C-alpha cells in the first residue's frame, strides 16, 4: 500500500462551529425543499423507494434530512483501492494525504506556451513519467491528455485507461462519458484492479444521465466512487464562498444519498472543484484566492464533520500559459491551503493553461512541490535526540559550530527534503554549469526517467484482453453511430 | 598485523568515528606501526571522503566530521614522526583564512578540509583575519600558498589589501595567492593580482595543485 503523507496536527479550520452548523442546516434545507434533478428514471425510483419525495416530470428528488444524515453516516471515513500492483494500493481517507496527477487537453510547448494535440507516444510517455514520480499516487480519468492524435473522441477514455494500465501499476479513476464506464470496468477487471468510479454533477443541482449510469455501473462492480460537482462562482453557483459552499454541498450530499441507496456502505471521496469566475471573460480562475476559501471550508466540513474523504482540484491547473512564476505560486498556495486544512487527495501535477494543457516537465517540478507540502504537514519529531539540548550546551557560543558534529551528519537527511530539480547552486557554479533553471533540470530528469524507468509489466494474455475490450468498444460506438 | 592496524585507521575516517580516533591512533603507534604509514592511512581515508564529496555522493557534514576524525587521530602520529626524526611529505603548505571584517567560515573550512584531504599541510587562521596577521603567518610559516576567502562584496577588497601588503613587504614572489568566496570571479581575481581562483571548494584544490605543478593523483 502507498504510504502518502500523514497530517500530524489539527487541520486548519477556516469556519467556526456555528458557521459549520449554519452551512449544514442550510444544505439540508435546500435538499428537502428544492431538491436535486436526476436525469434518470432508475435513480428517481430508487430514491423514492428510500423515502425521497420525487417529482417525475421535473425529475427532481427532494430528500428528507434524516435520510441525508443516515447516508452520511453510512459512508466510511476511509476506503481501500486495489491497484494493479499491491504496492500501489491506496487507503483513501483519515489523516492520509495522497497526490493525484493533473491533466490537460493538449500538449504544451515549454518554451512558447503553444498547445497542440498530443500523440499516442507522448501520452504513453507522460504516463510512464508519472509512474516514476514518487508523489503521484493516483491518476484521474483521461490522463494526462483529453485529446490524442488519431483517437476518435468517443474512444479517448478507454484508450487512455488502456495506456495507464500498460504504463503504470498505480490506481486510476474511471470516466463517465457515454458508455465508457462499461469498457473501463472490463479493462480494470482484465488486470484484476479496481477503479475509483466517478459521478460528476452538472451544476447547479443536476446530475446528467451518463453520470448516474456510471455510478450504477461502477458501484455494481464493487468500486468506490469519486463524486464531483464542479461549479463556477457567480455562474453555476453563488458568487459568495458561503453560498457556493452550500450549493456544492447540496449537489454532493444528494449523490451521496443516491450512491448509498445503490450500495450501502460503499466508499466515496468527494471532490471540490469550485472556482471563482473571471468577471471580464467569464472564464474559470483556477489559481484564485477564492479557491482557497472554498476548499478550506469544504475540507473542514467533509473531512472533519461528515468524515467523508476529500479531493481538492484547485491546484490542478493554473491560468498561466507557461511553466513560470504564476503557475508555480498558483499551484503551491492552493495545494498548501488544501493540505493544511485536511484534504485527503490533492490534484496537482502537470496542468497549465487553465485546463487546456499539460506537460510532464511541470509534473516533475510539481513532484518536488508535493514532497515539500507533504513533508510540511508531517511536522517534525520532538524527542531527546532531536531537541539536542546536551549538544547545544557542548557547542556553546561562537566559535562553536554544529557542522562538525555527528548529530548533524546523522540527522540532516531525516530532517531535510532535498528537491530533485530546484537550482541551488552558488552563483558562480550556476554560471559555469550553463545557467540551468528548474525547467532545464526537470528536462534532464525527464530524459533520465525515459531512459531508465520500467513500469511493472502486464502479461501478454492481459495485453490481448485489453486489445479485445478496446475492439469491442469500437464496435459498440460504431453501432451507436458515434464513430 | 600492521596492515590491519592501518586498515582500521583508514576505516575510522570512513566511519566518521571521532570518538575512537585518538585511541586507535595511539594503539597503532604502541603496536609499532610506521607513523608515516599511519598518516598516509588517514589521508587515504579523507581523500576517499573528499572525492565522494566532489561527486555529490557525500555532503558537507560528512566531509567535516571525517576531517575531525583525522584531526583527533593525527597528534600522537605526528609526535611519533618527530620522535623518529622522520619527515612527513605533503603536496605543499597552505595558509588559509577569511579576511578581516568577514566572519563566514563554512566555505573557507570546506576548502581547508579538501586541501588537507588532497595531501596539503593546512594552517587555518580562522575568520576575520587582519592583513598583518596574514603577512605575519606568511613570514613565519613560509607557505607555498596563501588562500583567502571573502563572502561579502564589502570585504572582497580586503583580499586586495593583503596582496598589496605582500608586495610592500617583499613577500609576494615567495607565495602563490588563491582567492575565493561567492562574490569573487576570475575577473576580480585577475584585477587584484591573485594567482588563482576557484568557484567551488573542489576547484580551489585543483587550482592549488596546478599552481604547484602537482598532478591530480598522489600526495599524502
PDB file of N, CA and C in Angstrom, chain A residues 308-404:
ATOM      1  N   UNK A 308     -16.100  12.132   5.470  1.00  0.00           N
ATOM      2  CA  UNK A 308     -16.073  11.556   4.120  1.00  0.00           C
ATOM      3  C   UNK A 308     -14.808  12.087   3.442  1.00  0.00           C
ATOM      4  N   UNK A 309     -13.959  11.190   2.900  1.00  0.00           N
ATOM      5  CA  UNK A 309     -12.679  11.628   2.319  1.00  0.00           C
ATOM      6  C   UNK A 309     -12.852  12.702   1.236  1.00  0.00           C
ATOM      7  N   UNK A 310     -11.888  13.615   1.191  1.00  0.00           N
ATOM      8  CA  UNK A 310     -11.996  14.770   0.295  1.00  0.00           C
ATOM      9  C   UNK A 310     -10.902  14.778  -0.776  1.00  0.00           C
ATOM     10  N   UNK A 311     -11.280  15.311  -1.932  1.00  0.00           N
ATOM     11  CA  UNK A 311     -10.339  15.570  -3.023  1.00  0.00           C
ATOM     12  C   UNK A 311     -10.412  17.062  -3.317  1.00  0.00           C
ATOM     13  N   UNK A 312      -9.264  17.695  -3.551  1.00  0.00           N
ATOM     14  CA  UNK A 312      -9.247  19.120  -3.919  1.00  0.00           C
ATOM     15  C   UNK A 312      -8.593  19.266  -5.287  1.00  0.00           C
ATOM     16  N   UNK A 313      -9.286  19.929  -6.209  1.00  0.00           N
ATOM     17  CA  UNK A 313      -8.751  20.080  -7.568  1.00  0.00           C
ATOM     18  C   UNK A 313      -8.222  21.490  -7.834  1.00  0.00           C
ATOM     19  N   UNK A 314      -8.242  22.343  -6.812  1.00  0.00           N
ATOM     20  CA  UNK A 314      -7.833  23.737  -7.011  1.00  0.00           C
ATOM     21  C   UNK A 314      -6.412  23.912  -7.518  1.00  0.00           C
ATOM     22  N   UNK A 315      -5.518  22.983  -7.155  1.00  0.00           N
ATOM     23  CA  UNK A 315      -4.117  23.134  -7.559  1.00  0.00           C
ATOM     24  C   UNK A 315      -3.817  22.424  -8.882  1.00  0.00           C
ATOM     25  N   UNK A 316      -4.858  21.855  -9.494  1.00  0.00           N
ATOM     26  CA  UNK A 316      -4.636  21.028 -10.687  1.00  0.00           C
ATOM     27  C   UNK A 316      -4.205  21.844 -11.898  1.00  0.00           C
ATOM     28  N   UNK A 317      -4.715  23.070 -11.971  1.00  0.00           N
ATOM     29  CA  UNK A 317      -4.454  23.880 -13.169  1.00  0.00           C
ATOM     30  C   UNK A 317      -4.006  25.262 -12.726  1.00  0.00           C
ATOM     31  N   UNK A 318      -3.344  25.940 -13.627  1.00  0.00           N
ATOM     32  CA  UNK A 318      -3.011  27.336 -13.395  1.00  0.00           C
ATOM     33  C   UNK A 318      -3.535  28.085 -14.600  1.00  0.00           C
ATOM     34  N   UNK A 319      -3.890  29.354 -14.411  1.00  0.00           N
ATOM     35  CA  UNK A 319      -4.318  30.139 -15.568  1.00  0.00           C
ATOM     36  C   UNK A 319      -3.127  30.588 -16.419  1.00  0.00           C
ATOM     37  N   UNK A 320      -1.920  30.469 -15.863  1.00  0.00           N
ATOM     38  CA  UNK A 320      -0.737  30.830 -16.644  1.00  0.00           C
ATOM     39  C   UNK A 320      -0.620  29.921 -17.868  1.00  0.00           C
ATOM     40  N   UNK A 321      -0.096  30.488 -18.955  1.00  0.00           N
ATOM     41  CA  UNK A 321       0.094  29.709 -20.180  1.00  0.00           C
ATOM     42  C   UNK A 321       1.482  29.073 -20.213  1.00  0.00           C
ATOM     43  N   UNK A 322       2.285  29.425 -19.221  1.00  0.00           N
ATOM     44  CA  UNK A 322       3.681  28.972 -19.208  1.00  0.00           C
ATOM     45  C   UNK A 322       3.999  28.276 -17.880  1.00  0.00           C
ATOM     46  N   UNK A 323       5.058  27.488 -17.900  1.00  0.00           N
ATOM     47  CA  UNK A 323       5.607  26.962 -16.652  1.00  0.00           C
ATOM     48  C   UNK A 323       6.468  28.091 -16.110  1.00  0.00           C
ATOM     49  N   UNK A 324       5.888  28.919 -15.248  1.00  0.00           N
ATOM     50  CA  UNK A 324       6.555  30.155 -14.831  1.00  0.00           C
ATOM     51  C   UNK A 324       6.220  30.472 -13.370  1.00  0.00           C
ATOM     52  N   UNK A 325       6.519  31.708 -12.955  1.00  0.00           N
ATOM     53  CA  UNK A 325       6.264  32.096 -11.569  1.00  0.00           C
ATOM     54  C   UNK A 325       4.790  31.917 -11.224  1.00  0.00           C
ATOM     55  N   UNK A 326       3.905  32.352 -12.138  1.00  0.00           N
ATOM     56  CA  UNK A 326       2.472  32.300 -11.827  1.00  0.00           C
ATOM     57  C   UNK A 326       2.003  30.858 -11.643  1.00  0.00           C
ATOM     58  N   UNK A 327       2.399  29.968 -12.556  1.00  0.00           N
ATOM     59  CA  UNK A 327       1.963  28.576 -12.381  1.00  0.00           C
ATOM     60  C   UNK A 327       2.574  28.006 -11.110  1.00  0.00           C
ATOM     61  N   UNK A 328       3.790  28.449 -10.768  1.00  0.00           N
ATOM     62  CA  UNK A 328       4.422  27.990  -9.522  1.00  0.00           C
ATOM     63  C   UNK A 328       3.645  28.433  -8.304  1.00  0.00           C
ATOM     64  N   UNK A 329       3.318  29.730  -8.219  1.00  0.00           N
ATOM     65  CA  UNK A 329       2.661  30.171  -6.977  1.00  0.00           C
ATOM     66  C   UNK A 329       1.195  29.763  -6.933  1.00  0.00           C
ATOM     67  N   UNK A 330       0.511  29.765  -8.094  1.00  0.00           N
ATOM     68  CA  UNK A 330      -0.911  29.390  -8.046  1.00  0.00           C
ATOM     69  C   UNK A 330      -1.086  27.955  -7.566  1.00  0.00           C
ATOM     70  N   UNK A 331      -0.276  27.060  -8.081  1.00  0.00           N
ATOM     71  CA  UNK A 331      -0.404  25.665  -7.667  1.00  0.00           C
ATOM     72  C   UNK A 331       0.022  25.472  -6.213  1.00  0.00           C
ATOM     73  N   UNK A 332       1.069  26.163  -5.809  1.00  0.00           N
ATOM     74  CA  UNK A 332       1.599  25.916  -4.468  1.00  0.00           C
ATOM     75  C   UNK A 332       0.699  26.495  -3.381  1.00  0.00           C
ATOM     76  N   UNK A 333       0.180  27.714  -3.589  1.00  0.00           N
ATOM     77  CA  UNK A 333      -0.646  28.269  -2.496  1.00  0.00           C
ATOM     78  C   UNK A 333      -1.954  27.498  -2.348  1.00  0.00           C
ATOM     79  N   UNK A 334      -2.529  27.051  -3.467  1.00  0.00           N
ATOM     80  CA  UNK A 334      -3.781  26.306  -3.349  1.00  0.00           C
ATOM     81  C   UNK A 334      -3.526  24.912  -2.755  1.00  0.00           C
ATOM     82  N   UNK A 335      -2.459  24.260  -3.191  1.00  0.00           N
ATOM     83  CA  UNK A 335      -2.169  22.917  -2.664  1.00  0.00           C
ATOM     84  C   UNK A 335      -1.824  22.993  -1.179  1.00  0.00           C
ATOM     85  N   UNK A 336      -1.086  24.025  -0.783  1.00  0.00           N
ATOM     86  CA  UNK A 336      -0.713  24.145   0.637  1.00  0.00           C
ATOM     87  C   UNK A 336      -1.944  24.398   1.503  1.00  0.00           C
ATOM     88  N   UNK A 337      -2.845  25.286   1.035  1.00  0.00           N
ATOM     89  CA  UNK A 337      -4.070  25.551   1.805  1.00  0.00           C
ATOM     90  C   UNK A 337      -4.901  24.272   1.924  1.00  0.00           C
ATOM     91  N   UNK A 338      -4.934  23.483   0.851  1.00  0.00           N
ATOM     92  CA  UNK A 338      -5.670  22.208   0.887  1.00  0.00           C
ATOM     93  C   UNK A 338      -5.062  21.258   1.910  1.00  0.00           C
ATOM     94  N   UNK A 339      -3.744  21.143   1.871  1.00  0.00           N
ATOM     95  CA  UNK A 339      -3.067  20.189   2.758  1.00  0.00           C
ATOM     96  C   UNK A 339      -3.235  20.590   4.218  1.00  0.00           C
ATOM     97  N   UNK A 340      -3.095  21.883   4.508  1.00  0.00           N
ATOM     98  CA  UNK A 340      -3.187  22.348   5.898  1.00  0.00           C
ATOM     99  C   UNK A 340      -4.595  22.173   6.451  1.00  0.00           C
ATOM    100  N   UNK A 341      -5.593  22.200   5.556  1.00  0.00           N
ATOM    101  CA  UNK A 341      -6.973  22.085   6.038  1.00  0.00           C
ATOM    102  C   UNK A 341      -7.496  20.661   5.949  1.00  0.00           C
ATOM    103  N   UNK A 342      -6.626  19.691   5.659  1.00  0.00           N
ATOM    104  CA  UNK A 342      -7.006  18.287   5.821  1.00  0.00           C
ATOM    105  C   UNK A 342      -7.534  17.584   4.585  1.00  0.00           C
ATOM    106  N   UNK A 343      -7.180  18.050   3.373  1.00  0.00           N
ATOM    107  CA  UNK A 343      -7.586  17.331   2.158  1.00  0.00           C
ATOM    108  C   UNK A 343      -6.959  15.937   2.154  1.00  0.00           C
ATOM    109  N   UNK A 344      -7.682  14.944   1.628  1.00  0.00           N
ATOM    110  CA  UNK A 344      -7.137  13.591   1.524  1.00  0.00           C
ATOM    111  C   UNK A 344      -6.458  13.321   0.193  1.00  0.00           C
ATOM    112  N   UNK A 345      -6.902  14.021  -0.854  1.00  0.00           N
ATOM    113  CA  UNK A 345      -6.240  13.917  -2.158  1.00  0.00           C
ATOM    114  C   UNK A 345      -6.127  15.328  -2.731  1.00  0.00           C
ATOM    115  N   UNK A 346      -4.934  15.677  -3.200  1.00  0.00           N
ATOM    116  CA  UNK A 346      -4.743  16.953  -3.882  1.00  0.00           C
ATOM    117  C   UNK A 346      -4.352  16.652  -5.324  1.00  0.00           C
ATOM    118  N   UNK A 347      -5.069  17.239  -6.261  1.00  0.00           N
ATOM    119  CA  UNK A 347      -4.752  17.060  -7.680  1.00  0.00           C
ATOM    120  C   UNK A 347      -3.755  18.152  -8.040  1.00  0.00           C
ATOM    121  N   UNK A 348      -2.572  17.779  -8.523  1.00  0.00           N
ATOM    122  CA  UNK A 348      -1.510  18.783  -8.630  1.00  0.00           C
ATOM    123  C   UNK A 348      -0.708  18.739  -9.935  1.00  0.00           C
ATOM    124  N   UNK A 349      -0.176  17.592 -10.286  1.00  0.00           N
ATOM    125  CA  UNK A 349       0.965  17.549 -11.210  1.00  0.00           C
ATOM    126  C   UNK A 349       0.621  17.834 -12.672  1.00  0.00           C
ATOM    127  N   UNK A 350       1.270  18.844 -13.232  1.00  0.00           N
ATOM    128  CA  UNK A 350       1.397  18.948 -14.679  1.00  0.00           C
ATOM    129  C   UNK A 350       0.447  19.833 -15.459  1.00  0.00           C
ATOM    130  N   UNK A 351      -0.690  20.274 -14.881  1.00  0.00           N
ATOM    131  CA  UNK A 351      -1.679  21.025 -15.661  1.00  0.00           C
ATOM    132  C   UNK A 351      -1.394  22.522 -15.717  1.00  0.00           C
ATOM    133  N   UNK A 352      -1.464  23.111 -16.905  1.00  0.00           N
ATOM    134  CA  UNK A 352      -1.329  24.575 -17.091  1.00  0.00           C
ATOM    135  C   UNK A 352      -2.354  25.060 -18.107  1.00  0.00           C
ATOM    136  N   UNK A 353      -2.324  26.378 -18.351  1.00  0.00           N
ATOM    137  CA  UNK A 353      -3.166  26.987 -19.396  1.00  0.00           C
ATOM    138  C   UNK A 353      -4.643  26.693 -19.124  1.00  0.00           C
ATOM    139  N   UNK A 354      -5.076  26.981 -17.872  1.00  0.00           N
ATOM    140  CA  UNK A 354      -6.390  26.559 -17.404  1.00  0.00           C
ATOM    141  C   UNK A 354      -6.452  25.039 -17.595  1.00  0.00           C
ATOM    142  N   UNK A 355      -7.479  24.485 -18.220  1.00  0.00           N
ATOM    143  CA  UNK A 355      -7.489  23.020 -18.390  1.00  0.00           C
ATOM    144  C   UNK A 355      -6.964  22.632 -19.769  1.00  0.00           C
ATOM    145  N   UNK A 356      -6.410  23.596 -20.467  1.00  0.00           N
ATOM    146  CA  UNK A 356      -6.083  23.368 -21.880  1.00  0.00           C
ATOM    147  C   UNK A 356      -4.834  22.547 -22.113  1.00  0.00           C
ATOM    148  N   UNK A 357      -3.922  22.507 -21.145  1.00  0.00           N
ATOM    149  CA  UNK A 357      -2.633  21.901 -21.491  1.00  0.00           C
ATOM    150  C   UNK A 357      -1.951  21.209 -20.314  1.00  0.00           C
ATOM    151  N   UNK A 358      -1.026  20.330 -20.679  1.00  0.00           N
ATOM    152  CA  UNK A 358      -0.245  19.529 -19.733  1.00  0.00           C
ATOM    153  C   UNK A 358       1.154  19.384 -20.304  1.00  0.00           C
ATOM    154  N   UNK A 359       2.133  19.307 -19.400  1.00  0.00           N
ATOM    155  CA  UNK A 359       3.476  18.925 -19.843  1.00  0.00           C
ATOM    156  C   UNK A 359       4.151  18.158 -18.713  1.00  0.00           C
ATOM    157  N   UNK A 360       4.780  17.003 -19.029  1.00  0.00           N
ATOM    158  CA  UNK A 360       5.404  16.198 -17.970  1.00  0.00           C
ATOM    159  C   UNK A 360       6.525  16.935 -17.241  1.00  0.00           C
ATOM    160  N   UNK A 361       7.129  17.946 -17.885  1.00  0.00           N
ATOM    161  CA  UNK A 361       8.194  18.707 -17.215  1.00  0.00           C
ATOM    162  C   UNK A 361       7.620  19.413 -15.981  1.00  0.00           C
ATOM    163  N   UNK A 362       6.403  19.912 -16.110  1.00  0.00           N
ATOM    164  CA  UNK A 362       5.767  20.551 -14.952  1.00  0.00           C
ATOM    165  C   UNK A 362       5.443  19.503 -13.882  1.00  0.00           C
ATOM    166  N   UNK A 363       5.042  18.296 -14.307  1.00  0.00           N
ATOM    167  CA  UNK A 363       4.792  17.225 -13.326  1.00  0.00           C
ATOM    168  C   UNK A 363       6.043  16.934 -12.517  1.00  0.00           C
ATOM    169  N   UNK A 364       7.187  16.952 -13.180  1.00  0.00           N
ATOM    170  CA  UNK A 364       8.450  16.665 -12.490  1.00  0.00           C
ATOM    171  C   UNK A 364       8.756  17.777 -11.482  1.00  0.00           C
ATOM    172  N   UNK A 365       8.499  19.027 -11.843  1.00  0.00           N
ATOM    173  CA  UNK A 365       8.694  20.136 -10.896  1.00  0.00           C
ATOM    174  C   UNK A 365       7.681  20.016  -9.757  1.00  0.00           C
ATOM    175  N   UNK A 366       6.439  19.679 -10.093  1.00  0.00           N
ATOM    176  CA  UNK A 366       5.397  19.547  -9.069  1.00  0.00           C
ATOM    177  C   UNK A 366       5.662  18.377  -8.117  1.00  0.00           C
ATOM    178  N   UNK A 367       6.454  17.410  -8.552  1.00  0.00           N
ATOM    179  CA  UNK A 367       6.843  16.304  -7.664  1.00  0.00           C
ATOM    180  C   UNK A 367       7.601  16.866  -6.454  1.00  0.00           C
ATOM    181  N   UNK A 368       8.465  17.836  -6.697  1.00  0.00           N
ATOM    182  CA  UNK A 368       9.165  18.494  -5.586  1.00  0.00           C
ATOM    183  C   UNK A 368       8.181  19.275  -4.708  1.00  0.00           C
ATOM    184  N   UNK A 369       7.242  19.976  -5.347  1.00  0.00           N
ATOM    185  CA  UNK A 369       6.242  20.759  -4.596  1.00  0.00           C
ATOM    186  C   UNK A 369       5.443  19.833  -3.674  1.00  0.00           C
ATOM    187  N   UNK A 370       5.014  18.692  -4.226  1.00  0.00           N
ATOM    188  CA  UNK A 370       4.215  17.741  -3.449  1.00  0.00           C
ATOM    189  C   UNK A 370       5.008  17.216  -2.253  1.00  0.00           C
ATOM    190  N   UNK A 371       6.281  16.930  -2.471  1.00  0.00           N
ATOM    191  CA  UNK A 371       7.107  16.455  -1.357  1.00  0.00           C
ATOM    192  C   UNK A 371       7.246  17.529  -0.284  1.00  0.00           C
ATOM    193  N   UNK A 372       7.424  18.773  -0.705  1.00  0.00           N
ATOM    194  CA  UNK A 372       7.587  19.863   0.271  1.00  0.00           C
ATOM    195  C   UNK A 372       6.310  20.025   1.090  1.00  0.00           C
ATOM    196  N   UNK A 373       5.166  20.005   0.415  1.00  0.00           N
ATOM    197  CA  UNK A 373       3.888  20.167   1.123  1.00  0.00           C
ATOM    198  C   UNK A 373       3.626  18.959   2.027  1.00  0.00           C
ATOM    199  N   UNK A 374       3.848  17.771   1.487  1.00  0.00           N
ATOM    200  CA  UNK A 374       3.602  16.555   2.269  1.00  0.00           C
ATOM    201  C   UNK A 374       4.489  16.480   3.497  1.00  0.00           C
ATOM    202  N   UNK A 375       5.763  16.800   3.313  1.00  0.00           N
ATOM    203  CA  UNK A 375       6.689  16.750   4.448  1.00  0.00           C
ATOM    204  C   UNK A 375       6.356  17.827   5.478  1.00  0.00           C
ATOM    205  N   UNK A 376       5.837  18.959   5.024  1.00  0.00           N
ATOM    206  CA  UNK A 376       5.462  20.032   5.948  1.00  0.00           C
ATOM    207  C   UNK A 376       4.335  19.579   6.871  1.00  0.00           C
ATOM    208  N   UNK A 377       3.305  18.940   6.302  1.00  0.00           N
ATOM    209  CA  UNK A 377       2.165  18.559   7.164  1.00  0.00           C
ATOM    210  C   UNK A 377       2.508  17.369   8.062  1.00  0.00           C
ATOM    211  N   UNK A 378       3.599  16.667   7.763  1.00  0.00           N
ATOM    212  CA  UNK A 378       4.004  15.588   8.669  1.00  0.00           C
ATOM    213  C   UNK A 378       4.675  16.138   9.922  1.00  0.00           C
ATOM    214  N   UNK A 379       5.007  17.447   9.910  1.00  0.00           N
ATOM    215  CA  UNK A 379       5.612  18.076  11.083  1.00  0.00           C
ATOM    216  C   UNK A 379       6.995  17.513  11.373  1.00  0.00           C
ATOM    217  N   UNK A 380       7.427  17.621  12.633  1.00  0.00           N
ATOM    218  CA  UNK A 380       8.751  17.095  12.979  1.00  0.00           C
ATOM    219  C   UNK A 380       8.710  16.454  14.354  1.00  0.00           C
ATOM    220  N   UNK A 381       9.703  15.605  14.582  1.00  0.00           N
ATOM    221  CA  UNK A 381       9.751  14.872  15.842  1.00  0.00           C
ATOM    222  C   UNK A 381      10.361  15.723  16.949  1.00  0.00           C
ATOM    223  N   UNK A 382       9.782  15.635  18.145  1.00  0.00           N
ATOM    224  CA  UNK A 382      10.373  16.308  19.303  1.00  0.00           C
ATOM    225  C   UNK A 382      10.687  15.232  20.335  1.00  0.00           C
ATOM    226  N   UNK A 383      11.959  14.893  20.478  1.00  0.00           N
ATOM    227  CA  UNK A 383      12.384  13.919  21.482  1.00  0.00           C
ATOM    228  C   UNK A 383      13.805  14.284  21.925  1.00  0.00           C
ATOM    229  N   UNK A 384      14.387  13.489  22.802  1.00  0.00           N
ATOM    230  CA  UNK A 384      15.707  13.837  23.345  1.00  0.00           C
ATOM    231  C   UNK A 384      16.740  14.010  22.239  1.00  0.00           C
ATOM    232  N   UNK A 385      16.704  13.104  21.249  1.00  0.00           N
ATOM    233  CA  UNK A 385      17.680  13.159  20.161  1.00  0.00           C
ATOM    234  C   UNK A 385      17.511  14.439  19.335  1.00  0.00           C
ATOM    235  N   UNK A 386      16.241  14.752  18.989  1.00  0.00           N
ATOM    236  CA  UNK A 386      16.043  15.904  18.099  1.00  0.00           C
ATOM    237  C   UNK A 386      16.168  17.231  18.847  1.00  0.00           C
ATOM    238  N   UNK A 387      15.865  17.245  20.139  1.00  0.00           N
ATOM    239  CA  UNK A 387      15.980  18.512  20.890  1.00  0.00           C
ATOM    240  C   UNK A 387      17.440  18.904  21.107  1.00  0.00           C
ATOM    241  N   UNK A 388      18.323  17.911  21.177  1.00  0.00           N
ATOM    242  CA  UNK A 388      19.779  18.144  21.161  1.00  0.00           C
ATOM    243  C   UNK A 388      20.252  19.124  22.244  1.00  0.00           C
ATOM    244  N   UNK A 389      19.635  19.064  23.419  1.00  0.00           N
ATOM    245  CA  UNK A 389      19.975  20.035  24.466  1.00  0.00           C
ATOM    246  C   UNK A 389      21.438  19.894  24.915  1.00  0.00           C
ATOM    247  N   UNK A 390      21.874  18.642  25.103  1.00  0.00           N
ATOM    248  CA  UNK A 390      23.261  18.433  25.543  1.00  0.00           C
ATOM    249  C   UNK A 390      24.240  18.974  24.508  1.00  0.00           C
ATOM    250  N   UNK A 391      23.881  18.803  23.237  1.00  0.00           N
ATOM    251  CA  UNK A 391      24.745  19.263  22.156  1.00  0.00           C
ATOM    252  C   UNK A 391      24.823  20.791  22.143  1.00  0.00           C
ATOM    253  N   UNK A 392      23.680  21.439  22.344  1.00  0.00           N
ATOM    254  CA  UNK A 392      23.663  22.913  22.370  1.00  0.00           C
ATOM    255  C   UNK A 392      24.587  23.405  23.486  1.00  0.00           C
ATOM    256  N   UNK A 393      24.527  22.707  24.627  1.00  0.00           N
ATOM    257  CA  UNK A 393      25.390  23.085  25.755  1.00  0.00           C
ATOM    258  C   UNK A 393      26.861  22.832  25.439  1.00  0.00           C
ATOM    259  N   UNK A 394      27.128  21.703  24.749  1.00  0.00           N
ATOM    260  CA  UNK A 394      28.510  21.336  24.423  1.00  0.00           C
ATOM    261  C   UNK A 394      29.129  22.334  23.434  1.00  0.00           C
ATOM    262  N   UNK A 395      28.357  22.715  22.427  1.00  0.00           N
ATOM    263  CA  UNK A 395      28.890  23.607  21.395  1.00  0.00           C
ATOM    264  C   UNK A 395      29.092  25.015  21.942  1.00  0.00           C
ATOM    265  N   UNK A 396      28.132  25.475  22.739  1.00  0.00           N
ATOM    266  CA  UNK A 396      28.271  26.791  23.364  1.00  0.00           C
ATOM    267  C   UNK A 396      28.258  27.922  22.346  1.00  0.00           C
ATOM    268  N   UNK A 397      28.691  29.135  22.779  1.00  0.00           N
ATOM    269  CA  UNK A 397      28.660  30.293  21.873  1.00  0.00           C
ATOM    270  C   UNK A 397      29.766  30.238  20.803  1.00  0.00           C
ATOM    271  N   UNK A 398      29.784  31.231  19.906  1.00  0.00           N
ATOM    272  CA  UNK A 398      30.825  31.375  18.868  1.00  0.00           C
ATOM    273  C   UNK A 398      32.187  31.271  19.542  1.00  0.00           C
ATOM    274  N   UNK A 399      33.160  30.529  19.046  1.00  0.00           N
ATOM    275  CA  UNK A 399      33.219  29.920  17.713  1.00  0.00           C
ATOM    276  C   UNK A 399      32.664  28.503  17.619  1.00  0.00           C
ATOM    277  N   UNK A 400      31.798  28.104  18.542  1.00  0.00           N
ATOM    278  CA  UNK A 400      31.228  26.762  18.469  1.00  0.00           C
ATOM    279  C   UNK A 400      30.491  26.549  17.161  1.00  0.00           C
ATOM    280  N   UNK A 401      30.496  25.312  16.677  1.00  0.00           N
ATOM    281  CA  UNK A 401      29.760  25.008  15.437  1.00  0.00           C
ATOM    282  C   UNK A 401      29.117  23.637  15.539  1.00  0.00           C
ATOM    283  N   UNK A 402      27.999  23.483  14.868  1.00  0.00           N
ATOM    284  CA  UNK A 402      27.301  22.205  14.841  1.00  0.00           C
ATOM    285  C   UNK A 402      27.700  21.381  13.621  1.00  0.00           C
ATOM    286  N   UNK A 403      28.456  22.013  12.716  1.00  0.00           N
ATOM    287  CA  UNK A 403      28.750  21.351  11.449  1.00  0.00           C
ATOM    288  C   UNK A 403      29.637  20.113  11.620  1.00  0.00           C
ATOM    289  N   UNK A 404      30.520  20.149  12.607  1.00  0.00           N
ATOM    290  CA  UNK A 404      31.433  19.006  12.758  1.00  0.00           C
ATOM    291  C   UNK A 404      30.928  18.008  13.791  1.00  0.00           C
TER     292      UNK A 404
END
